[in-house]
mmCIF file of C-alpha atoms in Angstrom:
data_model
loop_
_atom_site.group_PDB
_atom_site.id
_atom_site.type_symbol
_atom_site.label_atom_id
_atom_site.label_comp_id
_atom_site.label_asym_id
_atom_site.label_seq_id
_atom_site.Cartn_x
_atom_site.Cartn_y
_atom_site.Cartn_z
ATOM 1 C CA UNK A 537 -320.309 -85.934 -51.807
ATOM 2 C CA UNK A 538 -320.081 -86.655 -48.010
ATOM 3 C CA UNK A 539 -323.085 -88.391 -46.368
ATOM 4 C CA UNK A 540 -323.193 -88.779 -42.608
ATOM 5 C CA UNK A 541 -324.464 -91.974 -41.459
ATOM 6 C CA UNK A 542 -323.700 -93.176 -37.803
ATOM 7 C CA UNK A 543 -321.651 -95.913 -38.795
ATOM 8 C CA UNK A 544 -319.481 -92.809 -40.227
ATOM 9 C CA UNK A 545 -318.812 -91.611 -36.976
ATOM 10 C CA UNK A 546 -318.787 -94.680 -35.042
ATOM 11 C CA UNK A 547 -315.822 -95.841 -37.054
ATOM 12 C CA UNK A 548 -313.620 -91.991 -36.360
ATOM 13 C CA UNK A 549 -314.353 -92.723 -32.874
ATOM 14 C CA UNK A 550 -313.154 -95.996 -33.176
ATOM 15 C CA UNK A 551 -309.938 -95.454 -34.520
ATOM 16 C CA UNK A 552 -309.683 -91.843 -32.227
ATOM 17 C CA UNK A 553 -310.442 -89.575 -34.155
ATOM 18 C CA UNK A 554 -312.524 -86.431 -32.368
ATOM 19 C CA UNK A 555 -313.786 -82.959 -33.289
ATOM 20 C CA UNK A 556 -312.134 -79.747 -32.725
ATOM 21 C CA UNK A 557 -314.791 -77.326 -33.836
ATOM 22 C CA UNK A 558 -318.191 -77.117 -32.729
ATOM 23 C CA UNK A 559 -319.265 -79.850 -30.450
ATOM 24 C CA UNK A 560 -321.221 -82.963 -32.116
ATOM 25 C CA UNK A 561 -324.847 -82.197 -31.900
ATOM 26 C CA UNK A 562 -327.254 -83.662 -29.186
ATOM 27 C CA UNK A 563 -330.233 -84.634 -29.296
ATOM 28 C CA UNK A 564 -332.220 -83.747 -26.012
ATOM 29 C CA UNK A 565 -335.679 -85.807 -25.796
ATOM 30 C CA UNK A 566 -336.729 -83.977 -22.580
ATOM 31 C CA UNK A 567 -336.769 -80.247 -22.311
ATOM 32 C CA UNK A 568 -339.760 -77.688 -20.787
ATOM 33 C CA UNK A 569 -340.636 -74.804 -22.207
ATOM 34 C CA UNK A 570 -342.504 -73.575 -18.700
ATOM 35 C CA UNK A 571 -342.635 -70.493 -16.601
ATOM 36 C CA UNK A 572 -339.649 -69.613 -14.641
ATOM 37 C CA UNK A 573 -342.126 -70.163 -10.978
ATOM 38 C CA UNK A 574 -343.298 -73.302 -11.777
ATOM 39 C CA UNK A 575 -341.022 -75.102 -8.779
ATOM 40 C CA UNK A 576 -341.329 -72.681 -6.363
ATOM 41 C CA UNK A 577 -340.912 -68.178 -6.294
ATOM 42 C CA UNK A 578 -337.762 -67.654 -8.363
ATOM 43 C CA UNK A 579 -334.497 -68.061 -7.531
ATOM 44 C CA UNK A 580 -334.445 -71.418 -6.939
ATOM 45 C CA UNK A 581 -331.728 -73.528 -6.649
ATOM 46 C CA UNK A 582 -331.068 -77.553 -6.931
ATOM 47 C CA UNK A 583 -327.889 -80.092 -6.061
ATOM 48 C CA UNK A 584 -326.874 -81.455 -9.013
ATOM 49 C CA UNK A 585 -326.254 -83.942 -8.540
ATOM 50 C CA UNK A 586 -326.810 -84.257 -4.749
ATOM 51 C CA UNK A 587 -325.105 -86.436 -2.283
ATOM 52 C CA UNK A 588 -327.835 -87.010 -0.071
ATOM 53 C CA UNK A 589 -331.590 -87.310 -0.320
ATOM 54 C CA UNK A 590 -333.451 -84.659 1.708
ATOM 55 C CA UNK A 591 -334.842 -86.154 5.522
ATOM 56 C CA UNK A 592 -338.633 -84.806 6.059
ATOM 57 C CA UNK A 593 -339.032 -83.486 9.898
ATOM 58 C CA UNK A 594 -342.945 -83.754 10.497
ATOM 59 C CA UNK A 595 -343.104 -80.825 12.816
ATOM 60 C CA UNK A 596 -343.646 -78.792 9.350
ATOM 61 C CA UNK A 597 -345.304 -79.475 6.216
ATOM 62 C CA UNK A 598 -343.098 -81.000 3.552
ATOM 63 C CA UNK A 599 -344.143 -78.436 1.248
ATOM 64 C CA UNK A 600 -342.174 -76.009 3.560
ATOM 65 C CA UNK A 601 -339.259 -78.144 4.020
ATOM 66 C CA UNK A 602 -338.803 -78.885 -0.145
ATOM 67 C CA UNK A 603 -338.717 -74.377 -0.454
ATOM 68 C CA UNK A 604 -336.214 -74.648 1.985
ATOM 69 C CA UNK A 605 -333.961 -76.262 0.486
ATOM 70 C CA UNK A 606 -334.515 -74.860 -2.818
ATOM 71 C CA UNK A 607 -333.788 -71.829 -0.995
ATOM 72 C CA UNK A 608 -330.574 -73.241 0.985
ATOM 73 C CA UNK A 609 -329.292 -75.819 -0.566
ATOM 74 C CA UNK A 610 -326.706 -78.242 1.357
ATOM 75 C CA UNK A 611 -324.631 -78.490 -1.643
ATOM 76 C CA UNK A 612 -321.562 -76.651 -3.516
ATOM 77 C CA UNK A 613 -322.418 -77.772 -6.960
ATOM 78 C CA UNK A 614 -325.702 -75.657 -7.056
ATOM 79 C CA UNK A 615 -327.029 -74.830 -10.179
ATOM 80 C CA UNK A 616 -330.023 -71.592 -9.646
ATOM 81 C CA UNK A 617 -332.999 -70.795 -11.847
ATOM 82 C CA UNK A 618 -333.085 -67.125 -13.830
ATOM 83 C CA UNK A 619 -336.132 -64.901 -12.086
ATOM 84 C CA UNK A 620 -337.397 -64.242 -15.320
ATOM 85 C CA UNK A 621 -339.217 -65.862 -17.865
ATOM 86 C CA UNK A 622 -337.261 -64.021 -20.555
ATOM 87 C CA UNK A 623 -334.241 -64.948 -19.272
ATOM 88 C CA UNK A 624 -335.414 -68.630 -18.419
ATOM 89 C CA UNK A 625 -336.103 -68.695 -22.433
ATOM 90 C CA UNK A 626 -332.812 -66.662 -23.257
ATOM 91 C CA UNK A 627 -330.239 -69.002 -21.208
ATOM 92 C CA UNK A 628 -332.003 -72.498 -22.033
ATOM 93 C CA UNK A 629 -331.665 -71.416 -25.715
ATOM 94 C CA UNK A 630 -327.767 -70.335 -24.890
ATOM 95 C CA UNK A 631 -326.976 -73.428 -23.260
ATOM 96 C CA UNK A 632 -328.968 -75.559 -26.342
ATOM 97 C CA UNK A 633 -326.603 -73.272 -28.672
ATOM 98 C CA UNK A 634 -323.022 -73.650 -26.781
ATOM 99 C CA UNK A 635 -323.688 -77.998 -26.217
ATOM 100 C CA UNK A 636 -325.066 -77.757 -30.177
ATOM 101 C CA UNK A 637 -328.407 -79.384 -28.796
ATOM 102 C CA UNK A 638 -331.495 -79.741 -30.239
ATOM 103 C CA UNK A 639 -334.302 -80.200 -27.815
ATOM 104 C CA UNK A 640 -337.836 -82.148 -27.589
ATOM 105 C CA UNK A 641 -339.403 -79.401 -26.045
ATOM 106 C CA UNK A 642 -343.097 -78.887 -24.366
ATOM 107 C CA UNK A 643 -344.885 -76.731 -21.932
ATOM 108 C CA UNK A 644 -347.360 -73.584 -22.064
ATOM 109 C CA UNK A 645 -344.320 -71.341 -23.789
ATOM 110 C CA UNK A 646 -343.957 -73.908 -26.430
ATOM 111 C CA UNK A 647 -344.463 -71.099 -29.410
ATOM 112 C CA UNK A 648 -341.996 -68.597 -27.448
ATOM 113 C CA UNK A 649 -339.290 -70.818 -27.841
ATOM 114 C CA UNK A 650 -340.312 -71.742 -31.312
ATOM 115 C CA UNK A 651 -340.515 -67.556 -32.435
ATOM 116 C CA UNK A 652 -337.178 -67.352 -30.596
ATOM 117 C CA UNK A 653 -335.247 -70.436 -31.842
ATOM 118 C CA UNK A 654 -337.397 -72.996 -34.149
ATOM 119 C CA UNK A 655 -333.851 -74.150 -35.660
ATOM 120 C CA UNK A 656 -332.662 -76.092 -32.190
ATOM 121 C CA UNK A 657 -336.469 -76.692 -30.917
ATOM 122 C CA UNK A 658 -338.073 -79.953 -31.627
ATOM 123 C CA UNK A 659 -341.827 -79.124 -30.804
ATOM 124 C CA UNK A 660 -343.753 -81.815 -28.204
ATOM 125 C CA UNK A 661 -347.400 -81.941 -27.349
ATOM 126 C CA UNK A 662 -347.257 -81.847 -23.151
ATOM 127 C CA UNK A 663 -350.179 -84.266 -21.979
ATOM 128 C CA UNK A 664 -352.276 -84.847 -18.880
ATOM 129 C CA UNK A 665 -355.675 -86.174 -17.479
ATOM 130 C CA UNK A 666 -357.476 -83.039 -17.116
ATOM 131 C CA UNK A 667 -360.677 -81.039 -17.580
ATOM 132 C CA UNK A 668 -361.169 -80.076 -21.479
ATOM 133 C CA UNK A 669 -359.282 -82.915 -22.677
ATOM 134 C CA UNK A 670 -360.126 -85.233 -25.137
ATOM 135 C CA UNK A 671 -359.039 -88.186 -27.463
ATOM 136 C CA UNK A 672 -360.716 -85.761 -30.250
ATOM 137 C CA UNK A 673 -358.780 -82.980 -29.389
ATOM 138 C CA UNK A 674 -355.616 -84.297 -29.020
ATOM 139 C CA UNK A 675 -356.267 -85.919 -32.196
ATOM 140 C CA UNK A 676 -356.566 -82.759 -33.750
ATOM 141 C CA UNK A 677 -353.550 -81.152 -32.409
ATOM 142 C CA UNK A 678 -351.331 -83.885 -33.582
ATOM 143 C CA UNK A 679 -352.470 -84.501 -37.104
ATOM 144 C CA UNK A 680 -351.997 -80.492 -37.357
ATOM 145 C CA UNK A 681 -348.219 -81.448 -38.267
ATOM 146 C CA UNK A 682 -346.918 -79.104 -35.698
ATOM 147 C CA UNK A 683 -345.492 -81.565 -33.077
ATOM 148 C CA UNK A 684 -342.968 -84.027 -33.771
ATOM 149 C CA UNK A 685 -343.701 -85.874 -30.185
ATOM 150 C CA UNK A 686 -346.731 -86.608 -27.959
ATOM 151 C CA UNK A 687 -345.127 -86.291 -24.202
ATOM 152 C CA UNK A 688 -344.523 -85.299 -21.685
ATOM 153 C CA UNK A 689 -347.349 -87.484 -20.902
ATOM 154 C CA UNK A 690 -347.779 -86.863 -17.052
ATOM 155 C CA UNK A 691 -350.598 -89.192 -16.428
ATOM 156 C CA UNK A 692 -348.246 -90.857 -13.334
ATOM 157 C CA UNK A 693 -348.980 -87.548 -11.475
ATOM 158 C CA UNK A 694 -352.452 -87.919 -12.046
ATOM 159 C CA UNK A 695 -352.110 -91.522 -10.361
ATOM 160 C CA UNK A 696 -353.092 -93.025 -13.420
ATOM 161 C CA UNK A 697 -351.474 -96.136 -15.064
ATOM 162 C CA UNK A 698 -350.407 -96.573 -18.934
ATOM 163 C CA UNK A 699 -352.236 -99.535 -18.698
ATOM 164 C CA UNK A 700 -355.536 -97.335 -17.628
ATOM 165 C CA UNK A 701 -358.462 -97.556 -20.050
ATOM 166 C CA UNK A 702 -358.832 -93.747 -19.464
ATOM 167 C CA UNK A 703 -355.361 -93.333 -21.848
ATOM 168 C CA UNK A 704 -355.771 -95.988 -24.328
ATOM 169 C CA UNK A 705 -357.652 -93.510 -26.679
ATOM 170 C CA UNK A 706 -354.917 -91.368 -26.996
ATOM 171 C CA UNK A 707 -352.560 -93.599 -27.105
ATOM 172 C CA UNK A 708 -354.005 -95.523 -29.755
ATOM 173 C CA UNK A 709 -353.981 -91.737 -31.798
ATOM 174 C CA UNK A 710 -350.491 -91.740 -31.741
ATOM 175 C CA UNK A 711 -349.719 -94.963 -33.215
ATOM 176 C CA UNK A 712 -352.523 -93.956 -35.858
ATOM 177 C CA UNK A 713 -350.430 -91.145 -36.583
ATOM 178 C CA UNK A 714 -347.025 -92.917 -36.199
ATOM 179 C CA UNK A 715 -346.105 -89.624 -33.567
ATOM 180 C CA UNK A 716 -343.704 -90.784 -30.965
ATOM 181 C CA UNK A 717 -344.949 -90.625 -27.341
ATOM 182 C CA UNK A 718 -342.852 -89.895 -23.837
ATOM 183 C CA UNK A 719 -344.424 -90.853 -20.988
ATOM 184 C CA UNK A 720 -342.875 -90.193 -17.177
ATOM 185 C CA UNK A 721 -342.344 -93.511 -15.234
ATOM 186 C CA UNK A 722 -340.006 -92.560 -13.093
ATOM 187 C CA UNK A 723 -339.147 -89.939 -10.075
ATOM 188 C CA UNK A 724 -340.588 -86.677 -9.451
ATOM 189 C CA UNK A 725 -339.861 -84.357 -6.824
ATOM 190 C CA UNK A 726 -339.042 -85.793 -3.566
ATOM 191 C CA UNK A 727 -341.955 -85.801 -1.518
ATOM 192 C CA UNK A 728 -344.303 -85.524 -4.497
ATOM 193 C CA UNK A 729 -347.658 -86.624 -2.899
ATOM 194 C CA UNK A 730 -347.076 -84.675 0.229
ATOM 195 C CA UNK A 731 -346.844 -81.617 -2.366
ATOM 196 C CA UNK A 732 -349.973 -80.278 -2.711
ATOM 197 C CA UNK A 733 -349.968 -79.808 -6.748
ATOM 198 C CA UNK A 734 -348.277 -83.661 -7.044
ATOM 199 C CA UNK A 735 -351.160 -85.303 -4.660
ATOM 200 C CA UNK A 736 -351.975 -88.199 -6.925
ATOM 201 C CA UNK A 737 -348.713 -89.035 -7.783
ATOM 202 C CA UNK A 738 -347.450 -92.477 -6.514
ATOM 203 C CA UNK A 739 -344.534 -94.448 -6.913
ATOM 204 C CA UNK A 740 -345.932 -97.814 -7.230
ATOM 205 C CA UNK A 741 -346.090 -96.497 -10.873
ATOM 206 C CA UNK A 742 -342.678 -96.266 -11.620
ATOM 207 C CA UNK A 743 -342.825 -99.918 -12.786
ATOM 208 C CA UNK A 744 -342.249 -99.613 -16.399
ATOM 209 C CA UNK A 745 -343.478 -103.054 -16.902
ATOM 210 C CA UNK A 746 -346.930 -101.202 -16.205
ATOM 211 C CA UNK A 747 -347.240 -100.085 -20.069
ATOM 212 C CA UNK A 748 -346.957 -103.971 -20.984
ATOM 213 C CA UNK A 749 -350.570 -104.553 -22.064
ATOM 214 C CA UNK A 750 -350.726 -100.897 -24.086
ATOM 215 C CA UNK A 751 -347.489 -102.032 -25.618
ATOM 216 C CA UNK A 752 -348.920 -105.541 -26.803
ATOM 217 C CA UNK A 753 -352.482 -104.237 -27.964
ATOM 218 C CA UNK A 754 -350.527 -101.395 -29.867
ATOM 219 C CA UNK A 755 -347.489 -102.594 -31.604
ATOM 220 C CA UNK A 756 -346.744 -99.876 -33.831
ATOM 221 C CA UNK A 757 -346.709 -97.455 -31.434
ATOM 222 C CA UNK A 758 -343.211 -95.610 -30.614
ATOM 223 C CA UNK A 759 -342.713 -95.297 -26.742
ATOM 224 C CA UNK A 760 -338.989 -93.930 -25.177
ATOM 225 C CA UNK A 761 -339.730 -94.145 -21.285
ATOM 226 C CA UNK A 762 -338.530 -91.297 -19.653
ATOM 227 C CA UNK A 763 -336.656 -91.255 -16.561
ATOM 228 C CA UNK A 764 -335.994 -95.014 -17.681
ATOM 229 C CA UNK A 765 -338.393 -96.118 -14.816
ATOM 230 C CA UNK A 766 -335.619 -95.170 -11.987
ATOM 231 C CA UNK A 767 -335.268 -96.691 -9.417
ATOM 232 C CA UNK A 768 -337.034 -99.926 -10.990
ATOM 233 C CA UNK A 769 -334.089 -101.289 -12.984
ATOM 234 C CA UNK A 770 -335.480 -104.851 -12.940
ATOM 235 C CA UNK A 771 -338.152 -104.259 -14.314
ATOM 236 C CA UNK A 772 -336.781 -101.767 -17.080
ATOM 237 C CA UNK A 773 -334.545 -104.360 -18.017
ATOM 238 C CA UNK A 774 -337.121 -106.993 -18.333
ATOM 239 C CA UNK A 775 -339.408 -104.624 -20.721
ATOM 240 C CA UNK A 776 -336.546 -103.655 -22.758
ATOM 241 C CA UNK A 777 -336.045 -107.409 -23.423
ATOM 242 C CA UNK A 778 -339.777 -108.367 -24.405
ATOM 243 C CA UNK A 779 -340.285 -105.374 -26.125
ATOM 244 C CA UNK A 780 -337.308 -103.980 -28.599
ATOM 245 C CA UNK A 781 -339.166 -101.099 -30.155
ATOM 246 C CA UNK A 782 -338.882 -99.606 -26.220
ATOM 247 C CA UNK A 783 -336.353 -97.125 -25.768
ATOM 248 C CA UNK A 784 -335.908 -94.811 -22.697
ATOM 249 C CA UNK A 785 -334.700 -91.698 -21.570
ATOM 250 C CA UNK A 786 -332.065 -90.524 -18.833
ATOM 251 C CA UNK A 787 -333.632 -86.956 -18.425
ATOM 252 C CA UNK A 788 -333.225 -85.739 -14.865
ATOM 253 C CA UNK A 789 -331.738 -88.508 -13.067
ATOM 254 C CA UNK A 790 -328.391 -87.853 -14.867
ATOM 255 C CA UNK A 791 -327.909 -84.803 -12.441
ATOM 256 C CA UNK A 792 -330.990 -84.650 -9.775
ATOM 257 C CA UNK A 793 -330.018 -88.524 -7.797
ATOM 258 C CA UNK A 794 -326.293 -89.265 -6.740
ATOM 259 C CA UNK A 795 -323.712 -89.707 -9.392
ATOM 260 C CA UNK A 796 -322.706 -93.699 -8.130
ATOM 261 C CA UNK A 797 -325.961 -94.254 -8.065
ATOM 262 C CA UNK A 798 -327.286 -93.009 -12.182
ATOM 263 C CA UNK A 799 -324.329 -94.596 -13.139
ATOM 264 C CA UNK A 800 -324.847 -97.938 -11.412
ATOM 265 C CA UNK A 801 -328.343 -97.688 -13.200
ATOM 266 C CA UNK A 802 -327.281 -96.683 -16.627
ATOM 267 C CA UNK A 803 -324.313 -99.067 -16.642
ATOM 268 C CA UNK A 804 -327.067 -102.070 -15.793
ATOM 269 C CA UNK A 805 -328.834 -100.969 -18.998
ATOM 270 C CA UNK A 806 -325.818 -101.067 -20.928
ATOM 271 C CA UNK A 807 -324.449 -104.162 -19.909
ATOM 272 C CA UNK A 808 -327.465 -105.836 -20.182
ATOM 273 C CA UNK A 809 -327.255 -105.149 -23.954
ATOM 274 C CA UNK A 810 -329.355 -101.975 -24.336
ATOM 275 C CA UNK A 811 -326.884 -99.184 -25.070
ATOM 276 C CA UNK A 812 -328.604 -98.520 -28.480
ATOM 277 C CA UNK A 813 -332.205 -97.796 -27.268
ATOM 278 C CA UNK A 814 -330.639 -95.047 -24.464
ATOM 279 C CA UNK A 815 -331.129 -91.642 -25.326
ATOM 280 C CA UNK A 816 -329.810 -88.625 -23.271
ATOM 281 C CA UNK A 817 -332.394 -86.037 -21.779
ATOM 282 C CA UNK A 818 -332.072 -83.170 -19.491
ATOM 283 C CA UNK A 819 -335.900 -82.491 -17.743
ATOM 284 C CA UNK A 820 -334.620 -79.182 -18.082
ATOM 285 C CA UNK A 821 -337.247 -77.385 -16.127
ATOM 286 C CA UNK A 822 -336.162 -73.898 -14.304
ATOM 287 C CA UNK A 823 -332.305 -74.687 -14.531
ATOM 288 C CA UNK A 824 -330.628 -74.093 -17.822
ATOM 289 C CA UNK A 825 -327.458 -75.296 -16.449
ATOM 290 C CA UNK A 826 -328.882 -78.529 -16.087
ATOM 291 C CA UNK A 827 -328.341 -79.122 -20.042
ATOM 292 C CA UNK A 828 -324.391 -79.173 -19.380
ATOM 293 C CA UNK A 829 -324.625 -81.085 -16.397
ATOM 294 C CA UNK A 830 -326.400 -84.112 -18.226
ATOM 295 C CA UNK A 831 -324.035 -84.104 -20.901
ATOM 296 C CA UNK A 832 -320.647 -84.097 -18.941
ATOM 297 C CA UNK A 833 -322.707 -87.105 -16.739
ATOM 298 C CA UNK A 834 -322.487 -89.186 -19.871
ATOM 299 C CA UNK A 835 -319.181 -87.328 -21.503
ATOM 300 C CA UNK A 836 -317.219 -88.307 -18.126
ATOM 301 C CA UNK A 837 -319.007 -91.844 -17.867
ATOM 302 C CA UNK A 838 -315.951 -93.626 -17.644
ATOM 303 C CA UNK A 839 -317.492 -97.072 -18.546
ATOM 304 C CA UNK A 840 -319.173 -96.204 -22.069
ATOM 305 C CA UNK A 841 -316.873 -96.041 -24.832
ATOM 306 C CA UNK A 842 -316.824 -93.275 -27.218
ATOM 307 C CA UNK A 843 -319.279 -95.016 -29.556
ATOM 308 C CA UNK A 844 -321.709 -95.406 -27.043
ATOM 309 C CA UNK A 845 -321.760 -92.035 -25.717
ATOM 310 C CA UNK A 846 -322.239 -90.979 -28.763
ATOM 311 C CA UNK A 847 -325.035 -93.591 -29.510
ATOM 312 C CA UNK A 848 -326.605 -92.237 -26.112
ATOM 313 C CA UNK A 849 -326.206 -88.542 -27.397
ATOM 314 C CA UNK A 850 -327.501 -88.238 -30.686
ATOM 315 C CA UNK A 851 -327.410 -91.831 -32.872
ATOM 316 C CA UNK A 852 -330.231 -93.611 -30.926
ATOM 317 C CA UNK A 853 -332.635 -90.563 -30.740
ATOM 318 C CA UNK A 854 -332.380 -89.891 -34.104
ATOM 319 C CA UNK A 855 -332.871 -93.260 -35.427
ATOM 320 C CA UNK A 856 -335.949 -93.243 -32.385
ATOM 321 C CA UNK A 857 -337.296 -89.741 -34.421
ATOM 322 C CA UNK A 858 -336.694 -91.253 -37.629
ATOM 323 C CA UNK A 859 -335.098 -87.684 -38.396
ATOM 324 C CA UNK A 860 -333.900 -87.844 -42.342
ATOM 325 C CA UNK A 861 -330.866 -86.903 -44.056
ATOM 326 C CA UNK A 862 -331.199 -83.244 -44.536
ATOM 327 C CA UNK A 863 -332.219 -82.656 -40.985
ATOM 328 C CA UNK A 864 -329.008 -84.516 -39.846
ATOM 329 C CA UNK A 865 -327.119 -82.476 -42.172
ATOM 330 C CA UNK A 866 -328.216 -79.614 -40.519
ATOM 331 C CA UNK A 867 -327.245 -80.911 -37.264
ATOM 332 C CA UNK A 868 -323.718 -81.660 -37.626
ATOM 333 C CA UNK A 869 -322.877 -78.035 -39.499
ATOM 334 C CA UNK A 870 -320.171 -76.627 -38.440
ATOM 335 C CA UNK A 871 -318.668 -79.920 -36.802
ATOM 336 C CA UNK A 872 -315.801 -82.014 -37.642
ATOM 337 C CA UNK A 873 -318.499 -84.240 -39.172
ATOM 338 C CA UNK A 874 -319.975 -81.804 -41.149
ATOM 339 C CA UNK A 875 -321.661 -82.876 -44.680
ATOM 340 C CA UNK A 876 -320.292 -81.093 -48.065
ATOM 341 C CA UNK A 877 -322.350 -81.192 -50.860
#
């Protein structure tokens, strides 16, 4: 009997060995499950990546300018949203099926994509400082076994700190129930506080080193940092190094910055040692194309070796998820590394 372990297919790599039939599964630790509007009246279209950062004219709102160019975009490597919801749900779930990915998914049409495709959908209890909200509810939905992962938590875009007493309760629920939590430090739409819905949102708390003191008072508690605190590599390096149960995710800045630029950010990681507590993401919002275009970021990273990528892929997020042997089974069917009973 075959067992996969990573070491298994660190070593095949190693020695160049690589799969011909389906690709190796990936683990995706950021996807949405939203409705096809939510950035803007459908089709809308993003650079990805871009070249150049948009340049805000004050004559108009920004609000006008950031339609515009989801409208128009200055780019050739465009990828456009579906104007559907159904087929928002239909191509994400394509795209997870022809990249063999598995996704942390949240958002208000969670259950849709769990009806559709529960196989490939890793179910992920969105978060925010709202009305209605409460450490007792949330409670309640997590210990009812249905979510795997507390995040997105979005509390940055309420301008609210990790370190906040407001989101101690709720973090301190997670660790009680040993659920993994995501939390955005990191970019959001350019222009964000000049966007109505995004007021509160400020970059000052991209600082990853803000979740410090939540980190210390809660030890047990499993954090991946999504975004990996772009652009405040500093200080995502110095967490990382006072705090090894941190991990942190790439999702949207593989595809939504400049190429030189996520990989002069994700090579600074790696060479500062960190290469197994990376683990890929998409942020796949309204653009199911977006799933490839992470992957071939890291597939055509010429600095990682194969081992890494592969570490950055799938290994690290399914150590992170603690995901078990039949599960991984599961996940490499079909694959070169497939296990046979």
């Amino acid at each position: 009997m075959k067992k996969y372990i990573p070491l298994l297919m660190s070593l095949l790599f190693s020695i160049g060995i690589y799969p011909q039939e389906q690709p190796l599964p990936v683990i995706d630790m950021h996807l949405h499950a939203i409705p096809v509007d939510m950035n803007g009246p459908p089709p809308v279209a993003i650079c990805a990546p871009p070249t150049e950062m948009p340049v805000w004219d004050q004559s108009k709102p920004w609000g006008e300018t950031f339609v515009g160019l989801a409208k128009q975009p200055n780019c050739e490597n465009a990828i456009w949203s579906p104007e559907t919801n159904e087929e928002l749900l239909k191509q994400t779930l394509e795209r997870m099926e022809e990249n063999n990915v598995y996704g942390v998914t949240s958002g208000p049409f969670l259950d849709q994509y769990l009806n559709r495709e529960n196989k490939r959908t890793i179910p992920s209890l969105f978060f925010e400082i709202k009305e209605g909200v409460t450490p007792e509810n949330i409670k309640r939905e997590l210990a009812s076994g249905k979510y795997r992962v507390l995040g997105e938590v979005v509390i940055q875009y309420n301008g609210i700190s990790p370190g906040d007493s407001i989101f101690e309760p709720y973090a301190s629920i997670a660790e009680e129930l040993d659920i993994p939590m995501g939390i955005h430090m990191g970019p959001g739409p350019p222009g964000a506080s000049y966007l109505p819905p995004f007021k509160n949102y400020r970059a000052q708390l991209d600082s990853p080193l803000l979740i410090e003191d939540l980190l210390i008072k809660h030890p047990d508690l499993r954090v991946y940092i999504m975004h990996a605190g772009w652009p405040m590599i500093d200080d995502m390096i110095a967490l990382l190094y006072s705090h090894p149960q941190v991990y942190v995710g790439i999702g949207v800045i593989n595809y939504a910055i400049p190429r030189k630029e996520f990989y002069r950010y994700l090579q600074r990681i790696v060479e500062a040692g960190f290469a197994k507590r990376i683990m890929f993401g998409s942020d796949q919002m309204v653009w199911p194309d977006a799933i490839k275009r992470g992957i071939d970021a890291i597939e055509n990273a010429d600095f990682l070796t194969e081992v890494q990528k592969r570490d950055i892929l799938y290994n690290n997020a399914a150590r992170f998820l603690r995901l078990n042997e039949d599960e991984m089974k599961n996940h490499f069917e079909g694959t070169a590394l497939q296990v046979d009973d």
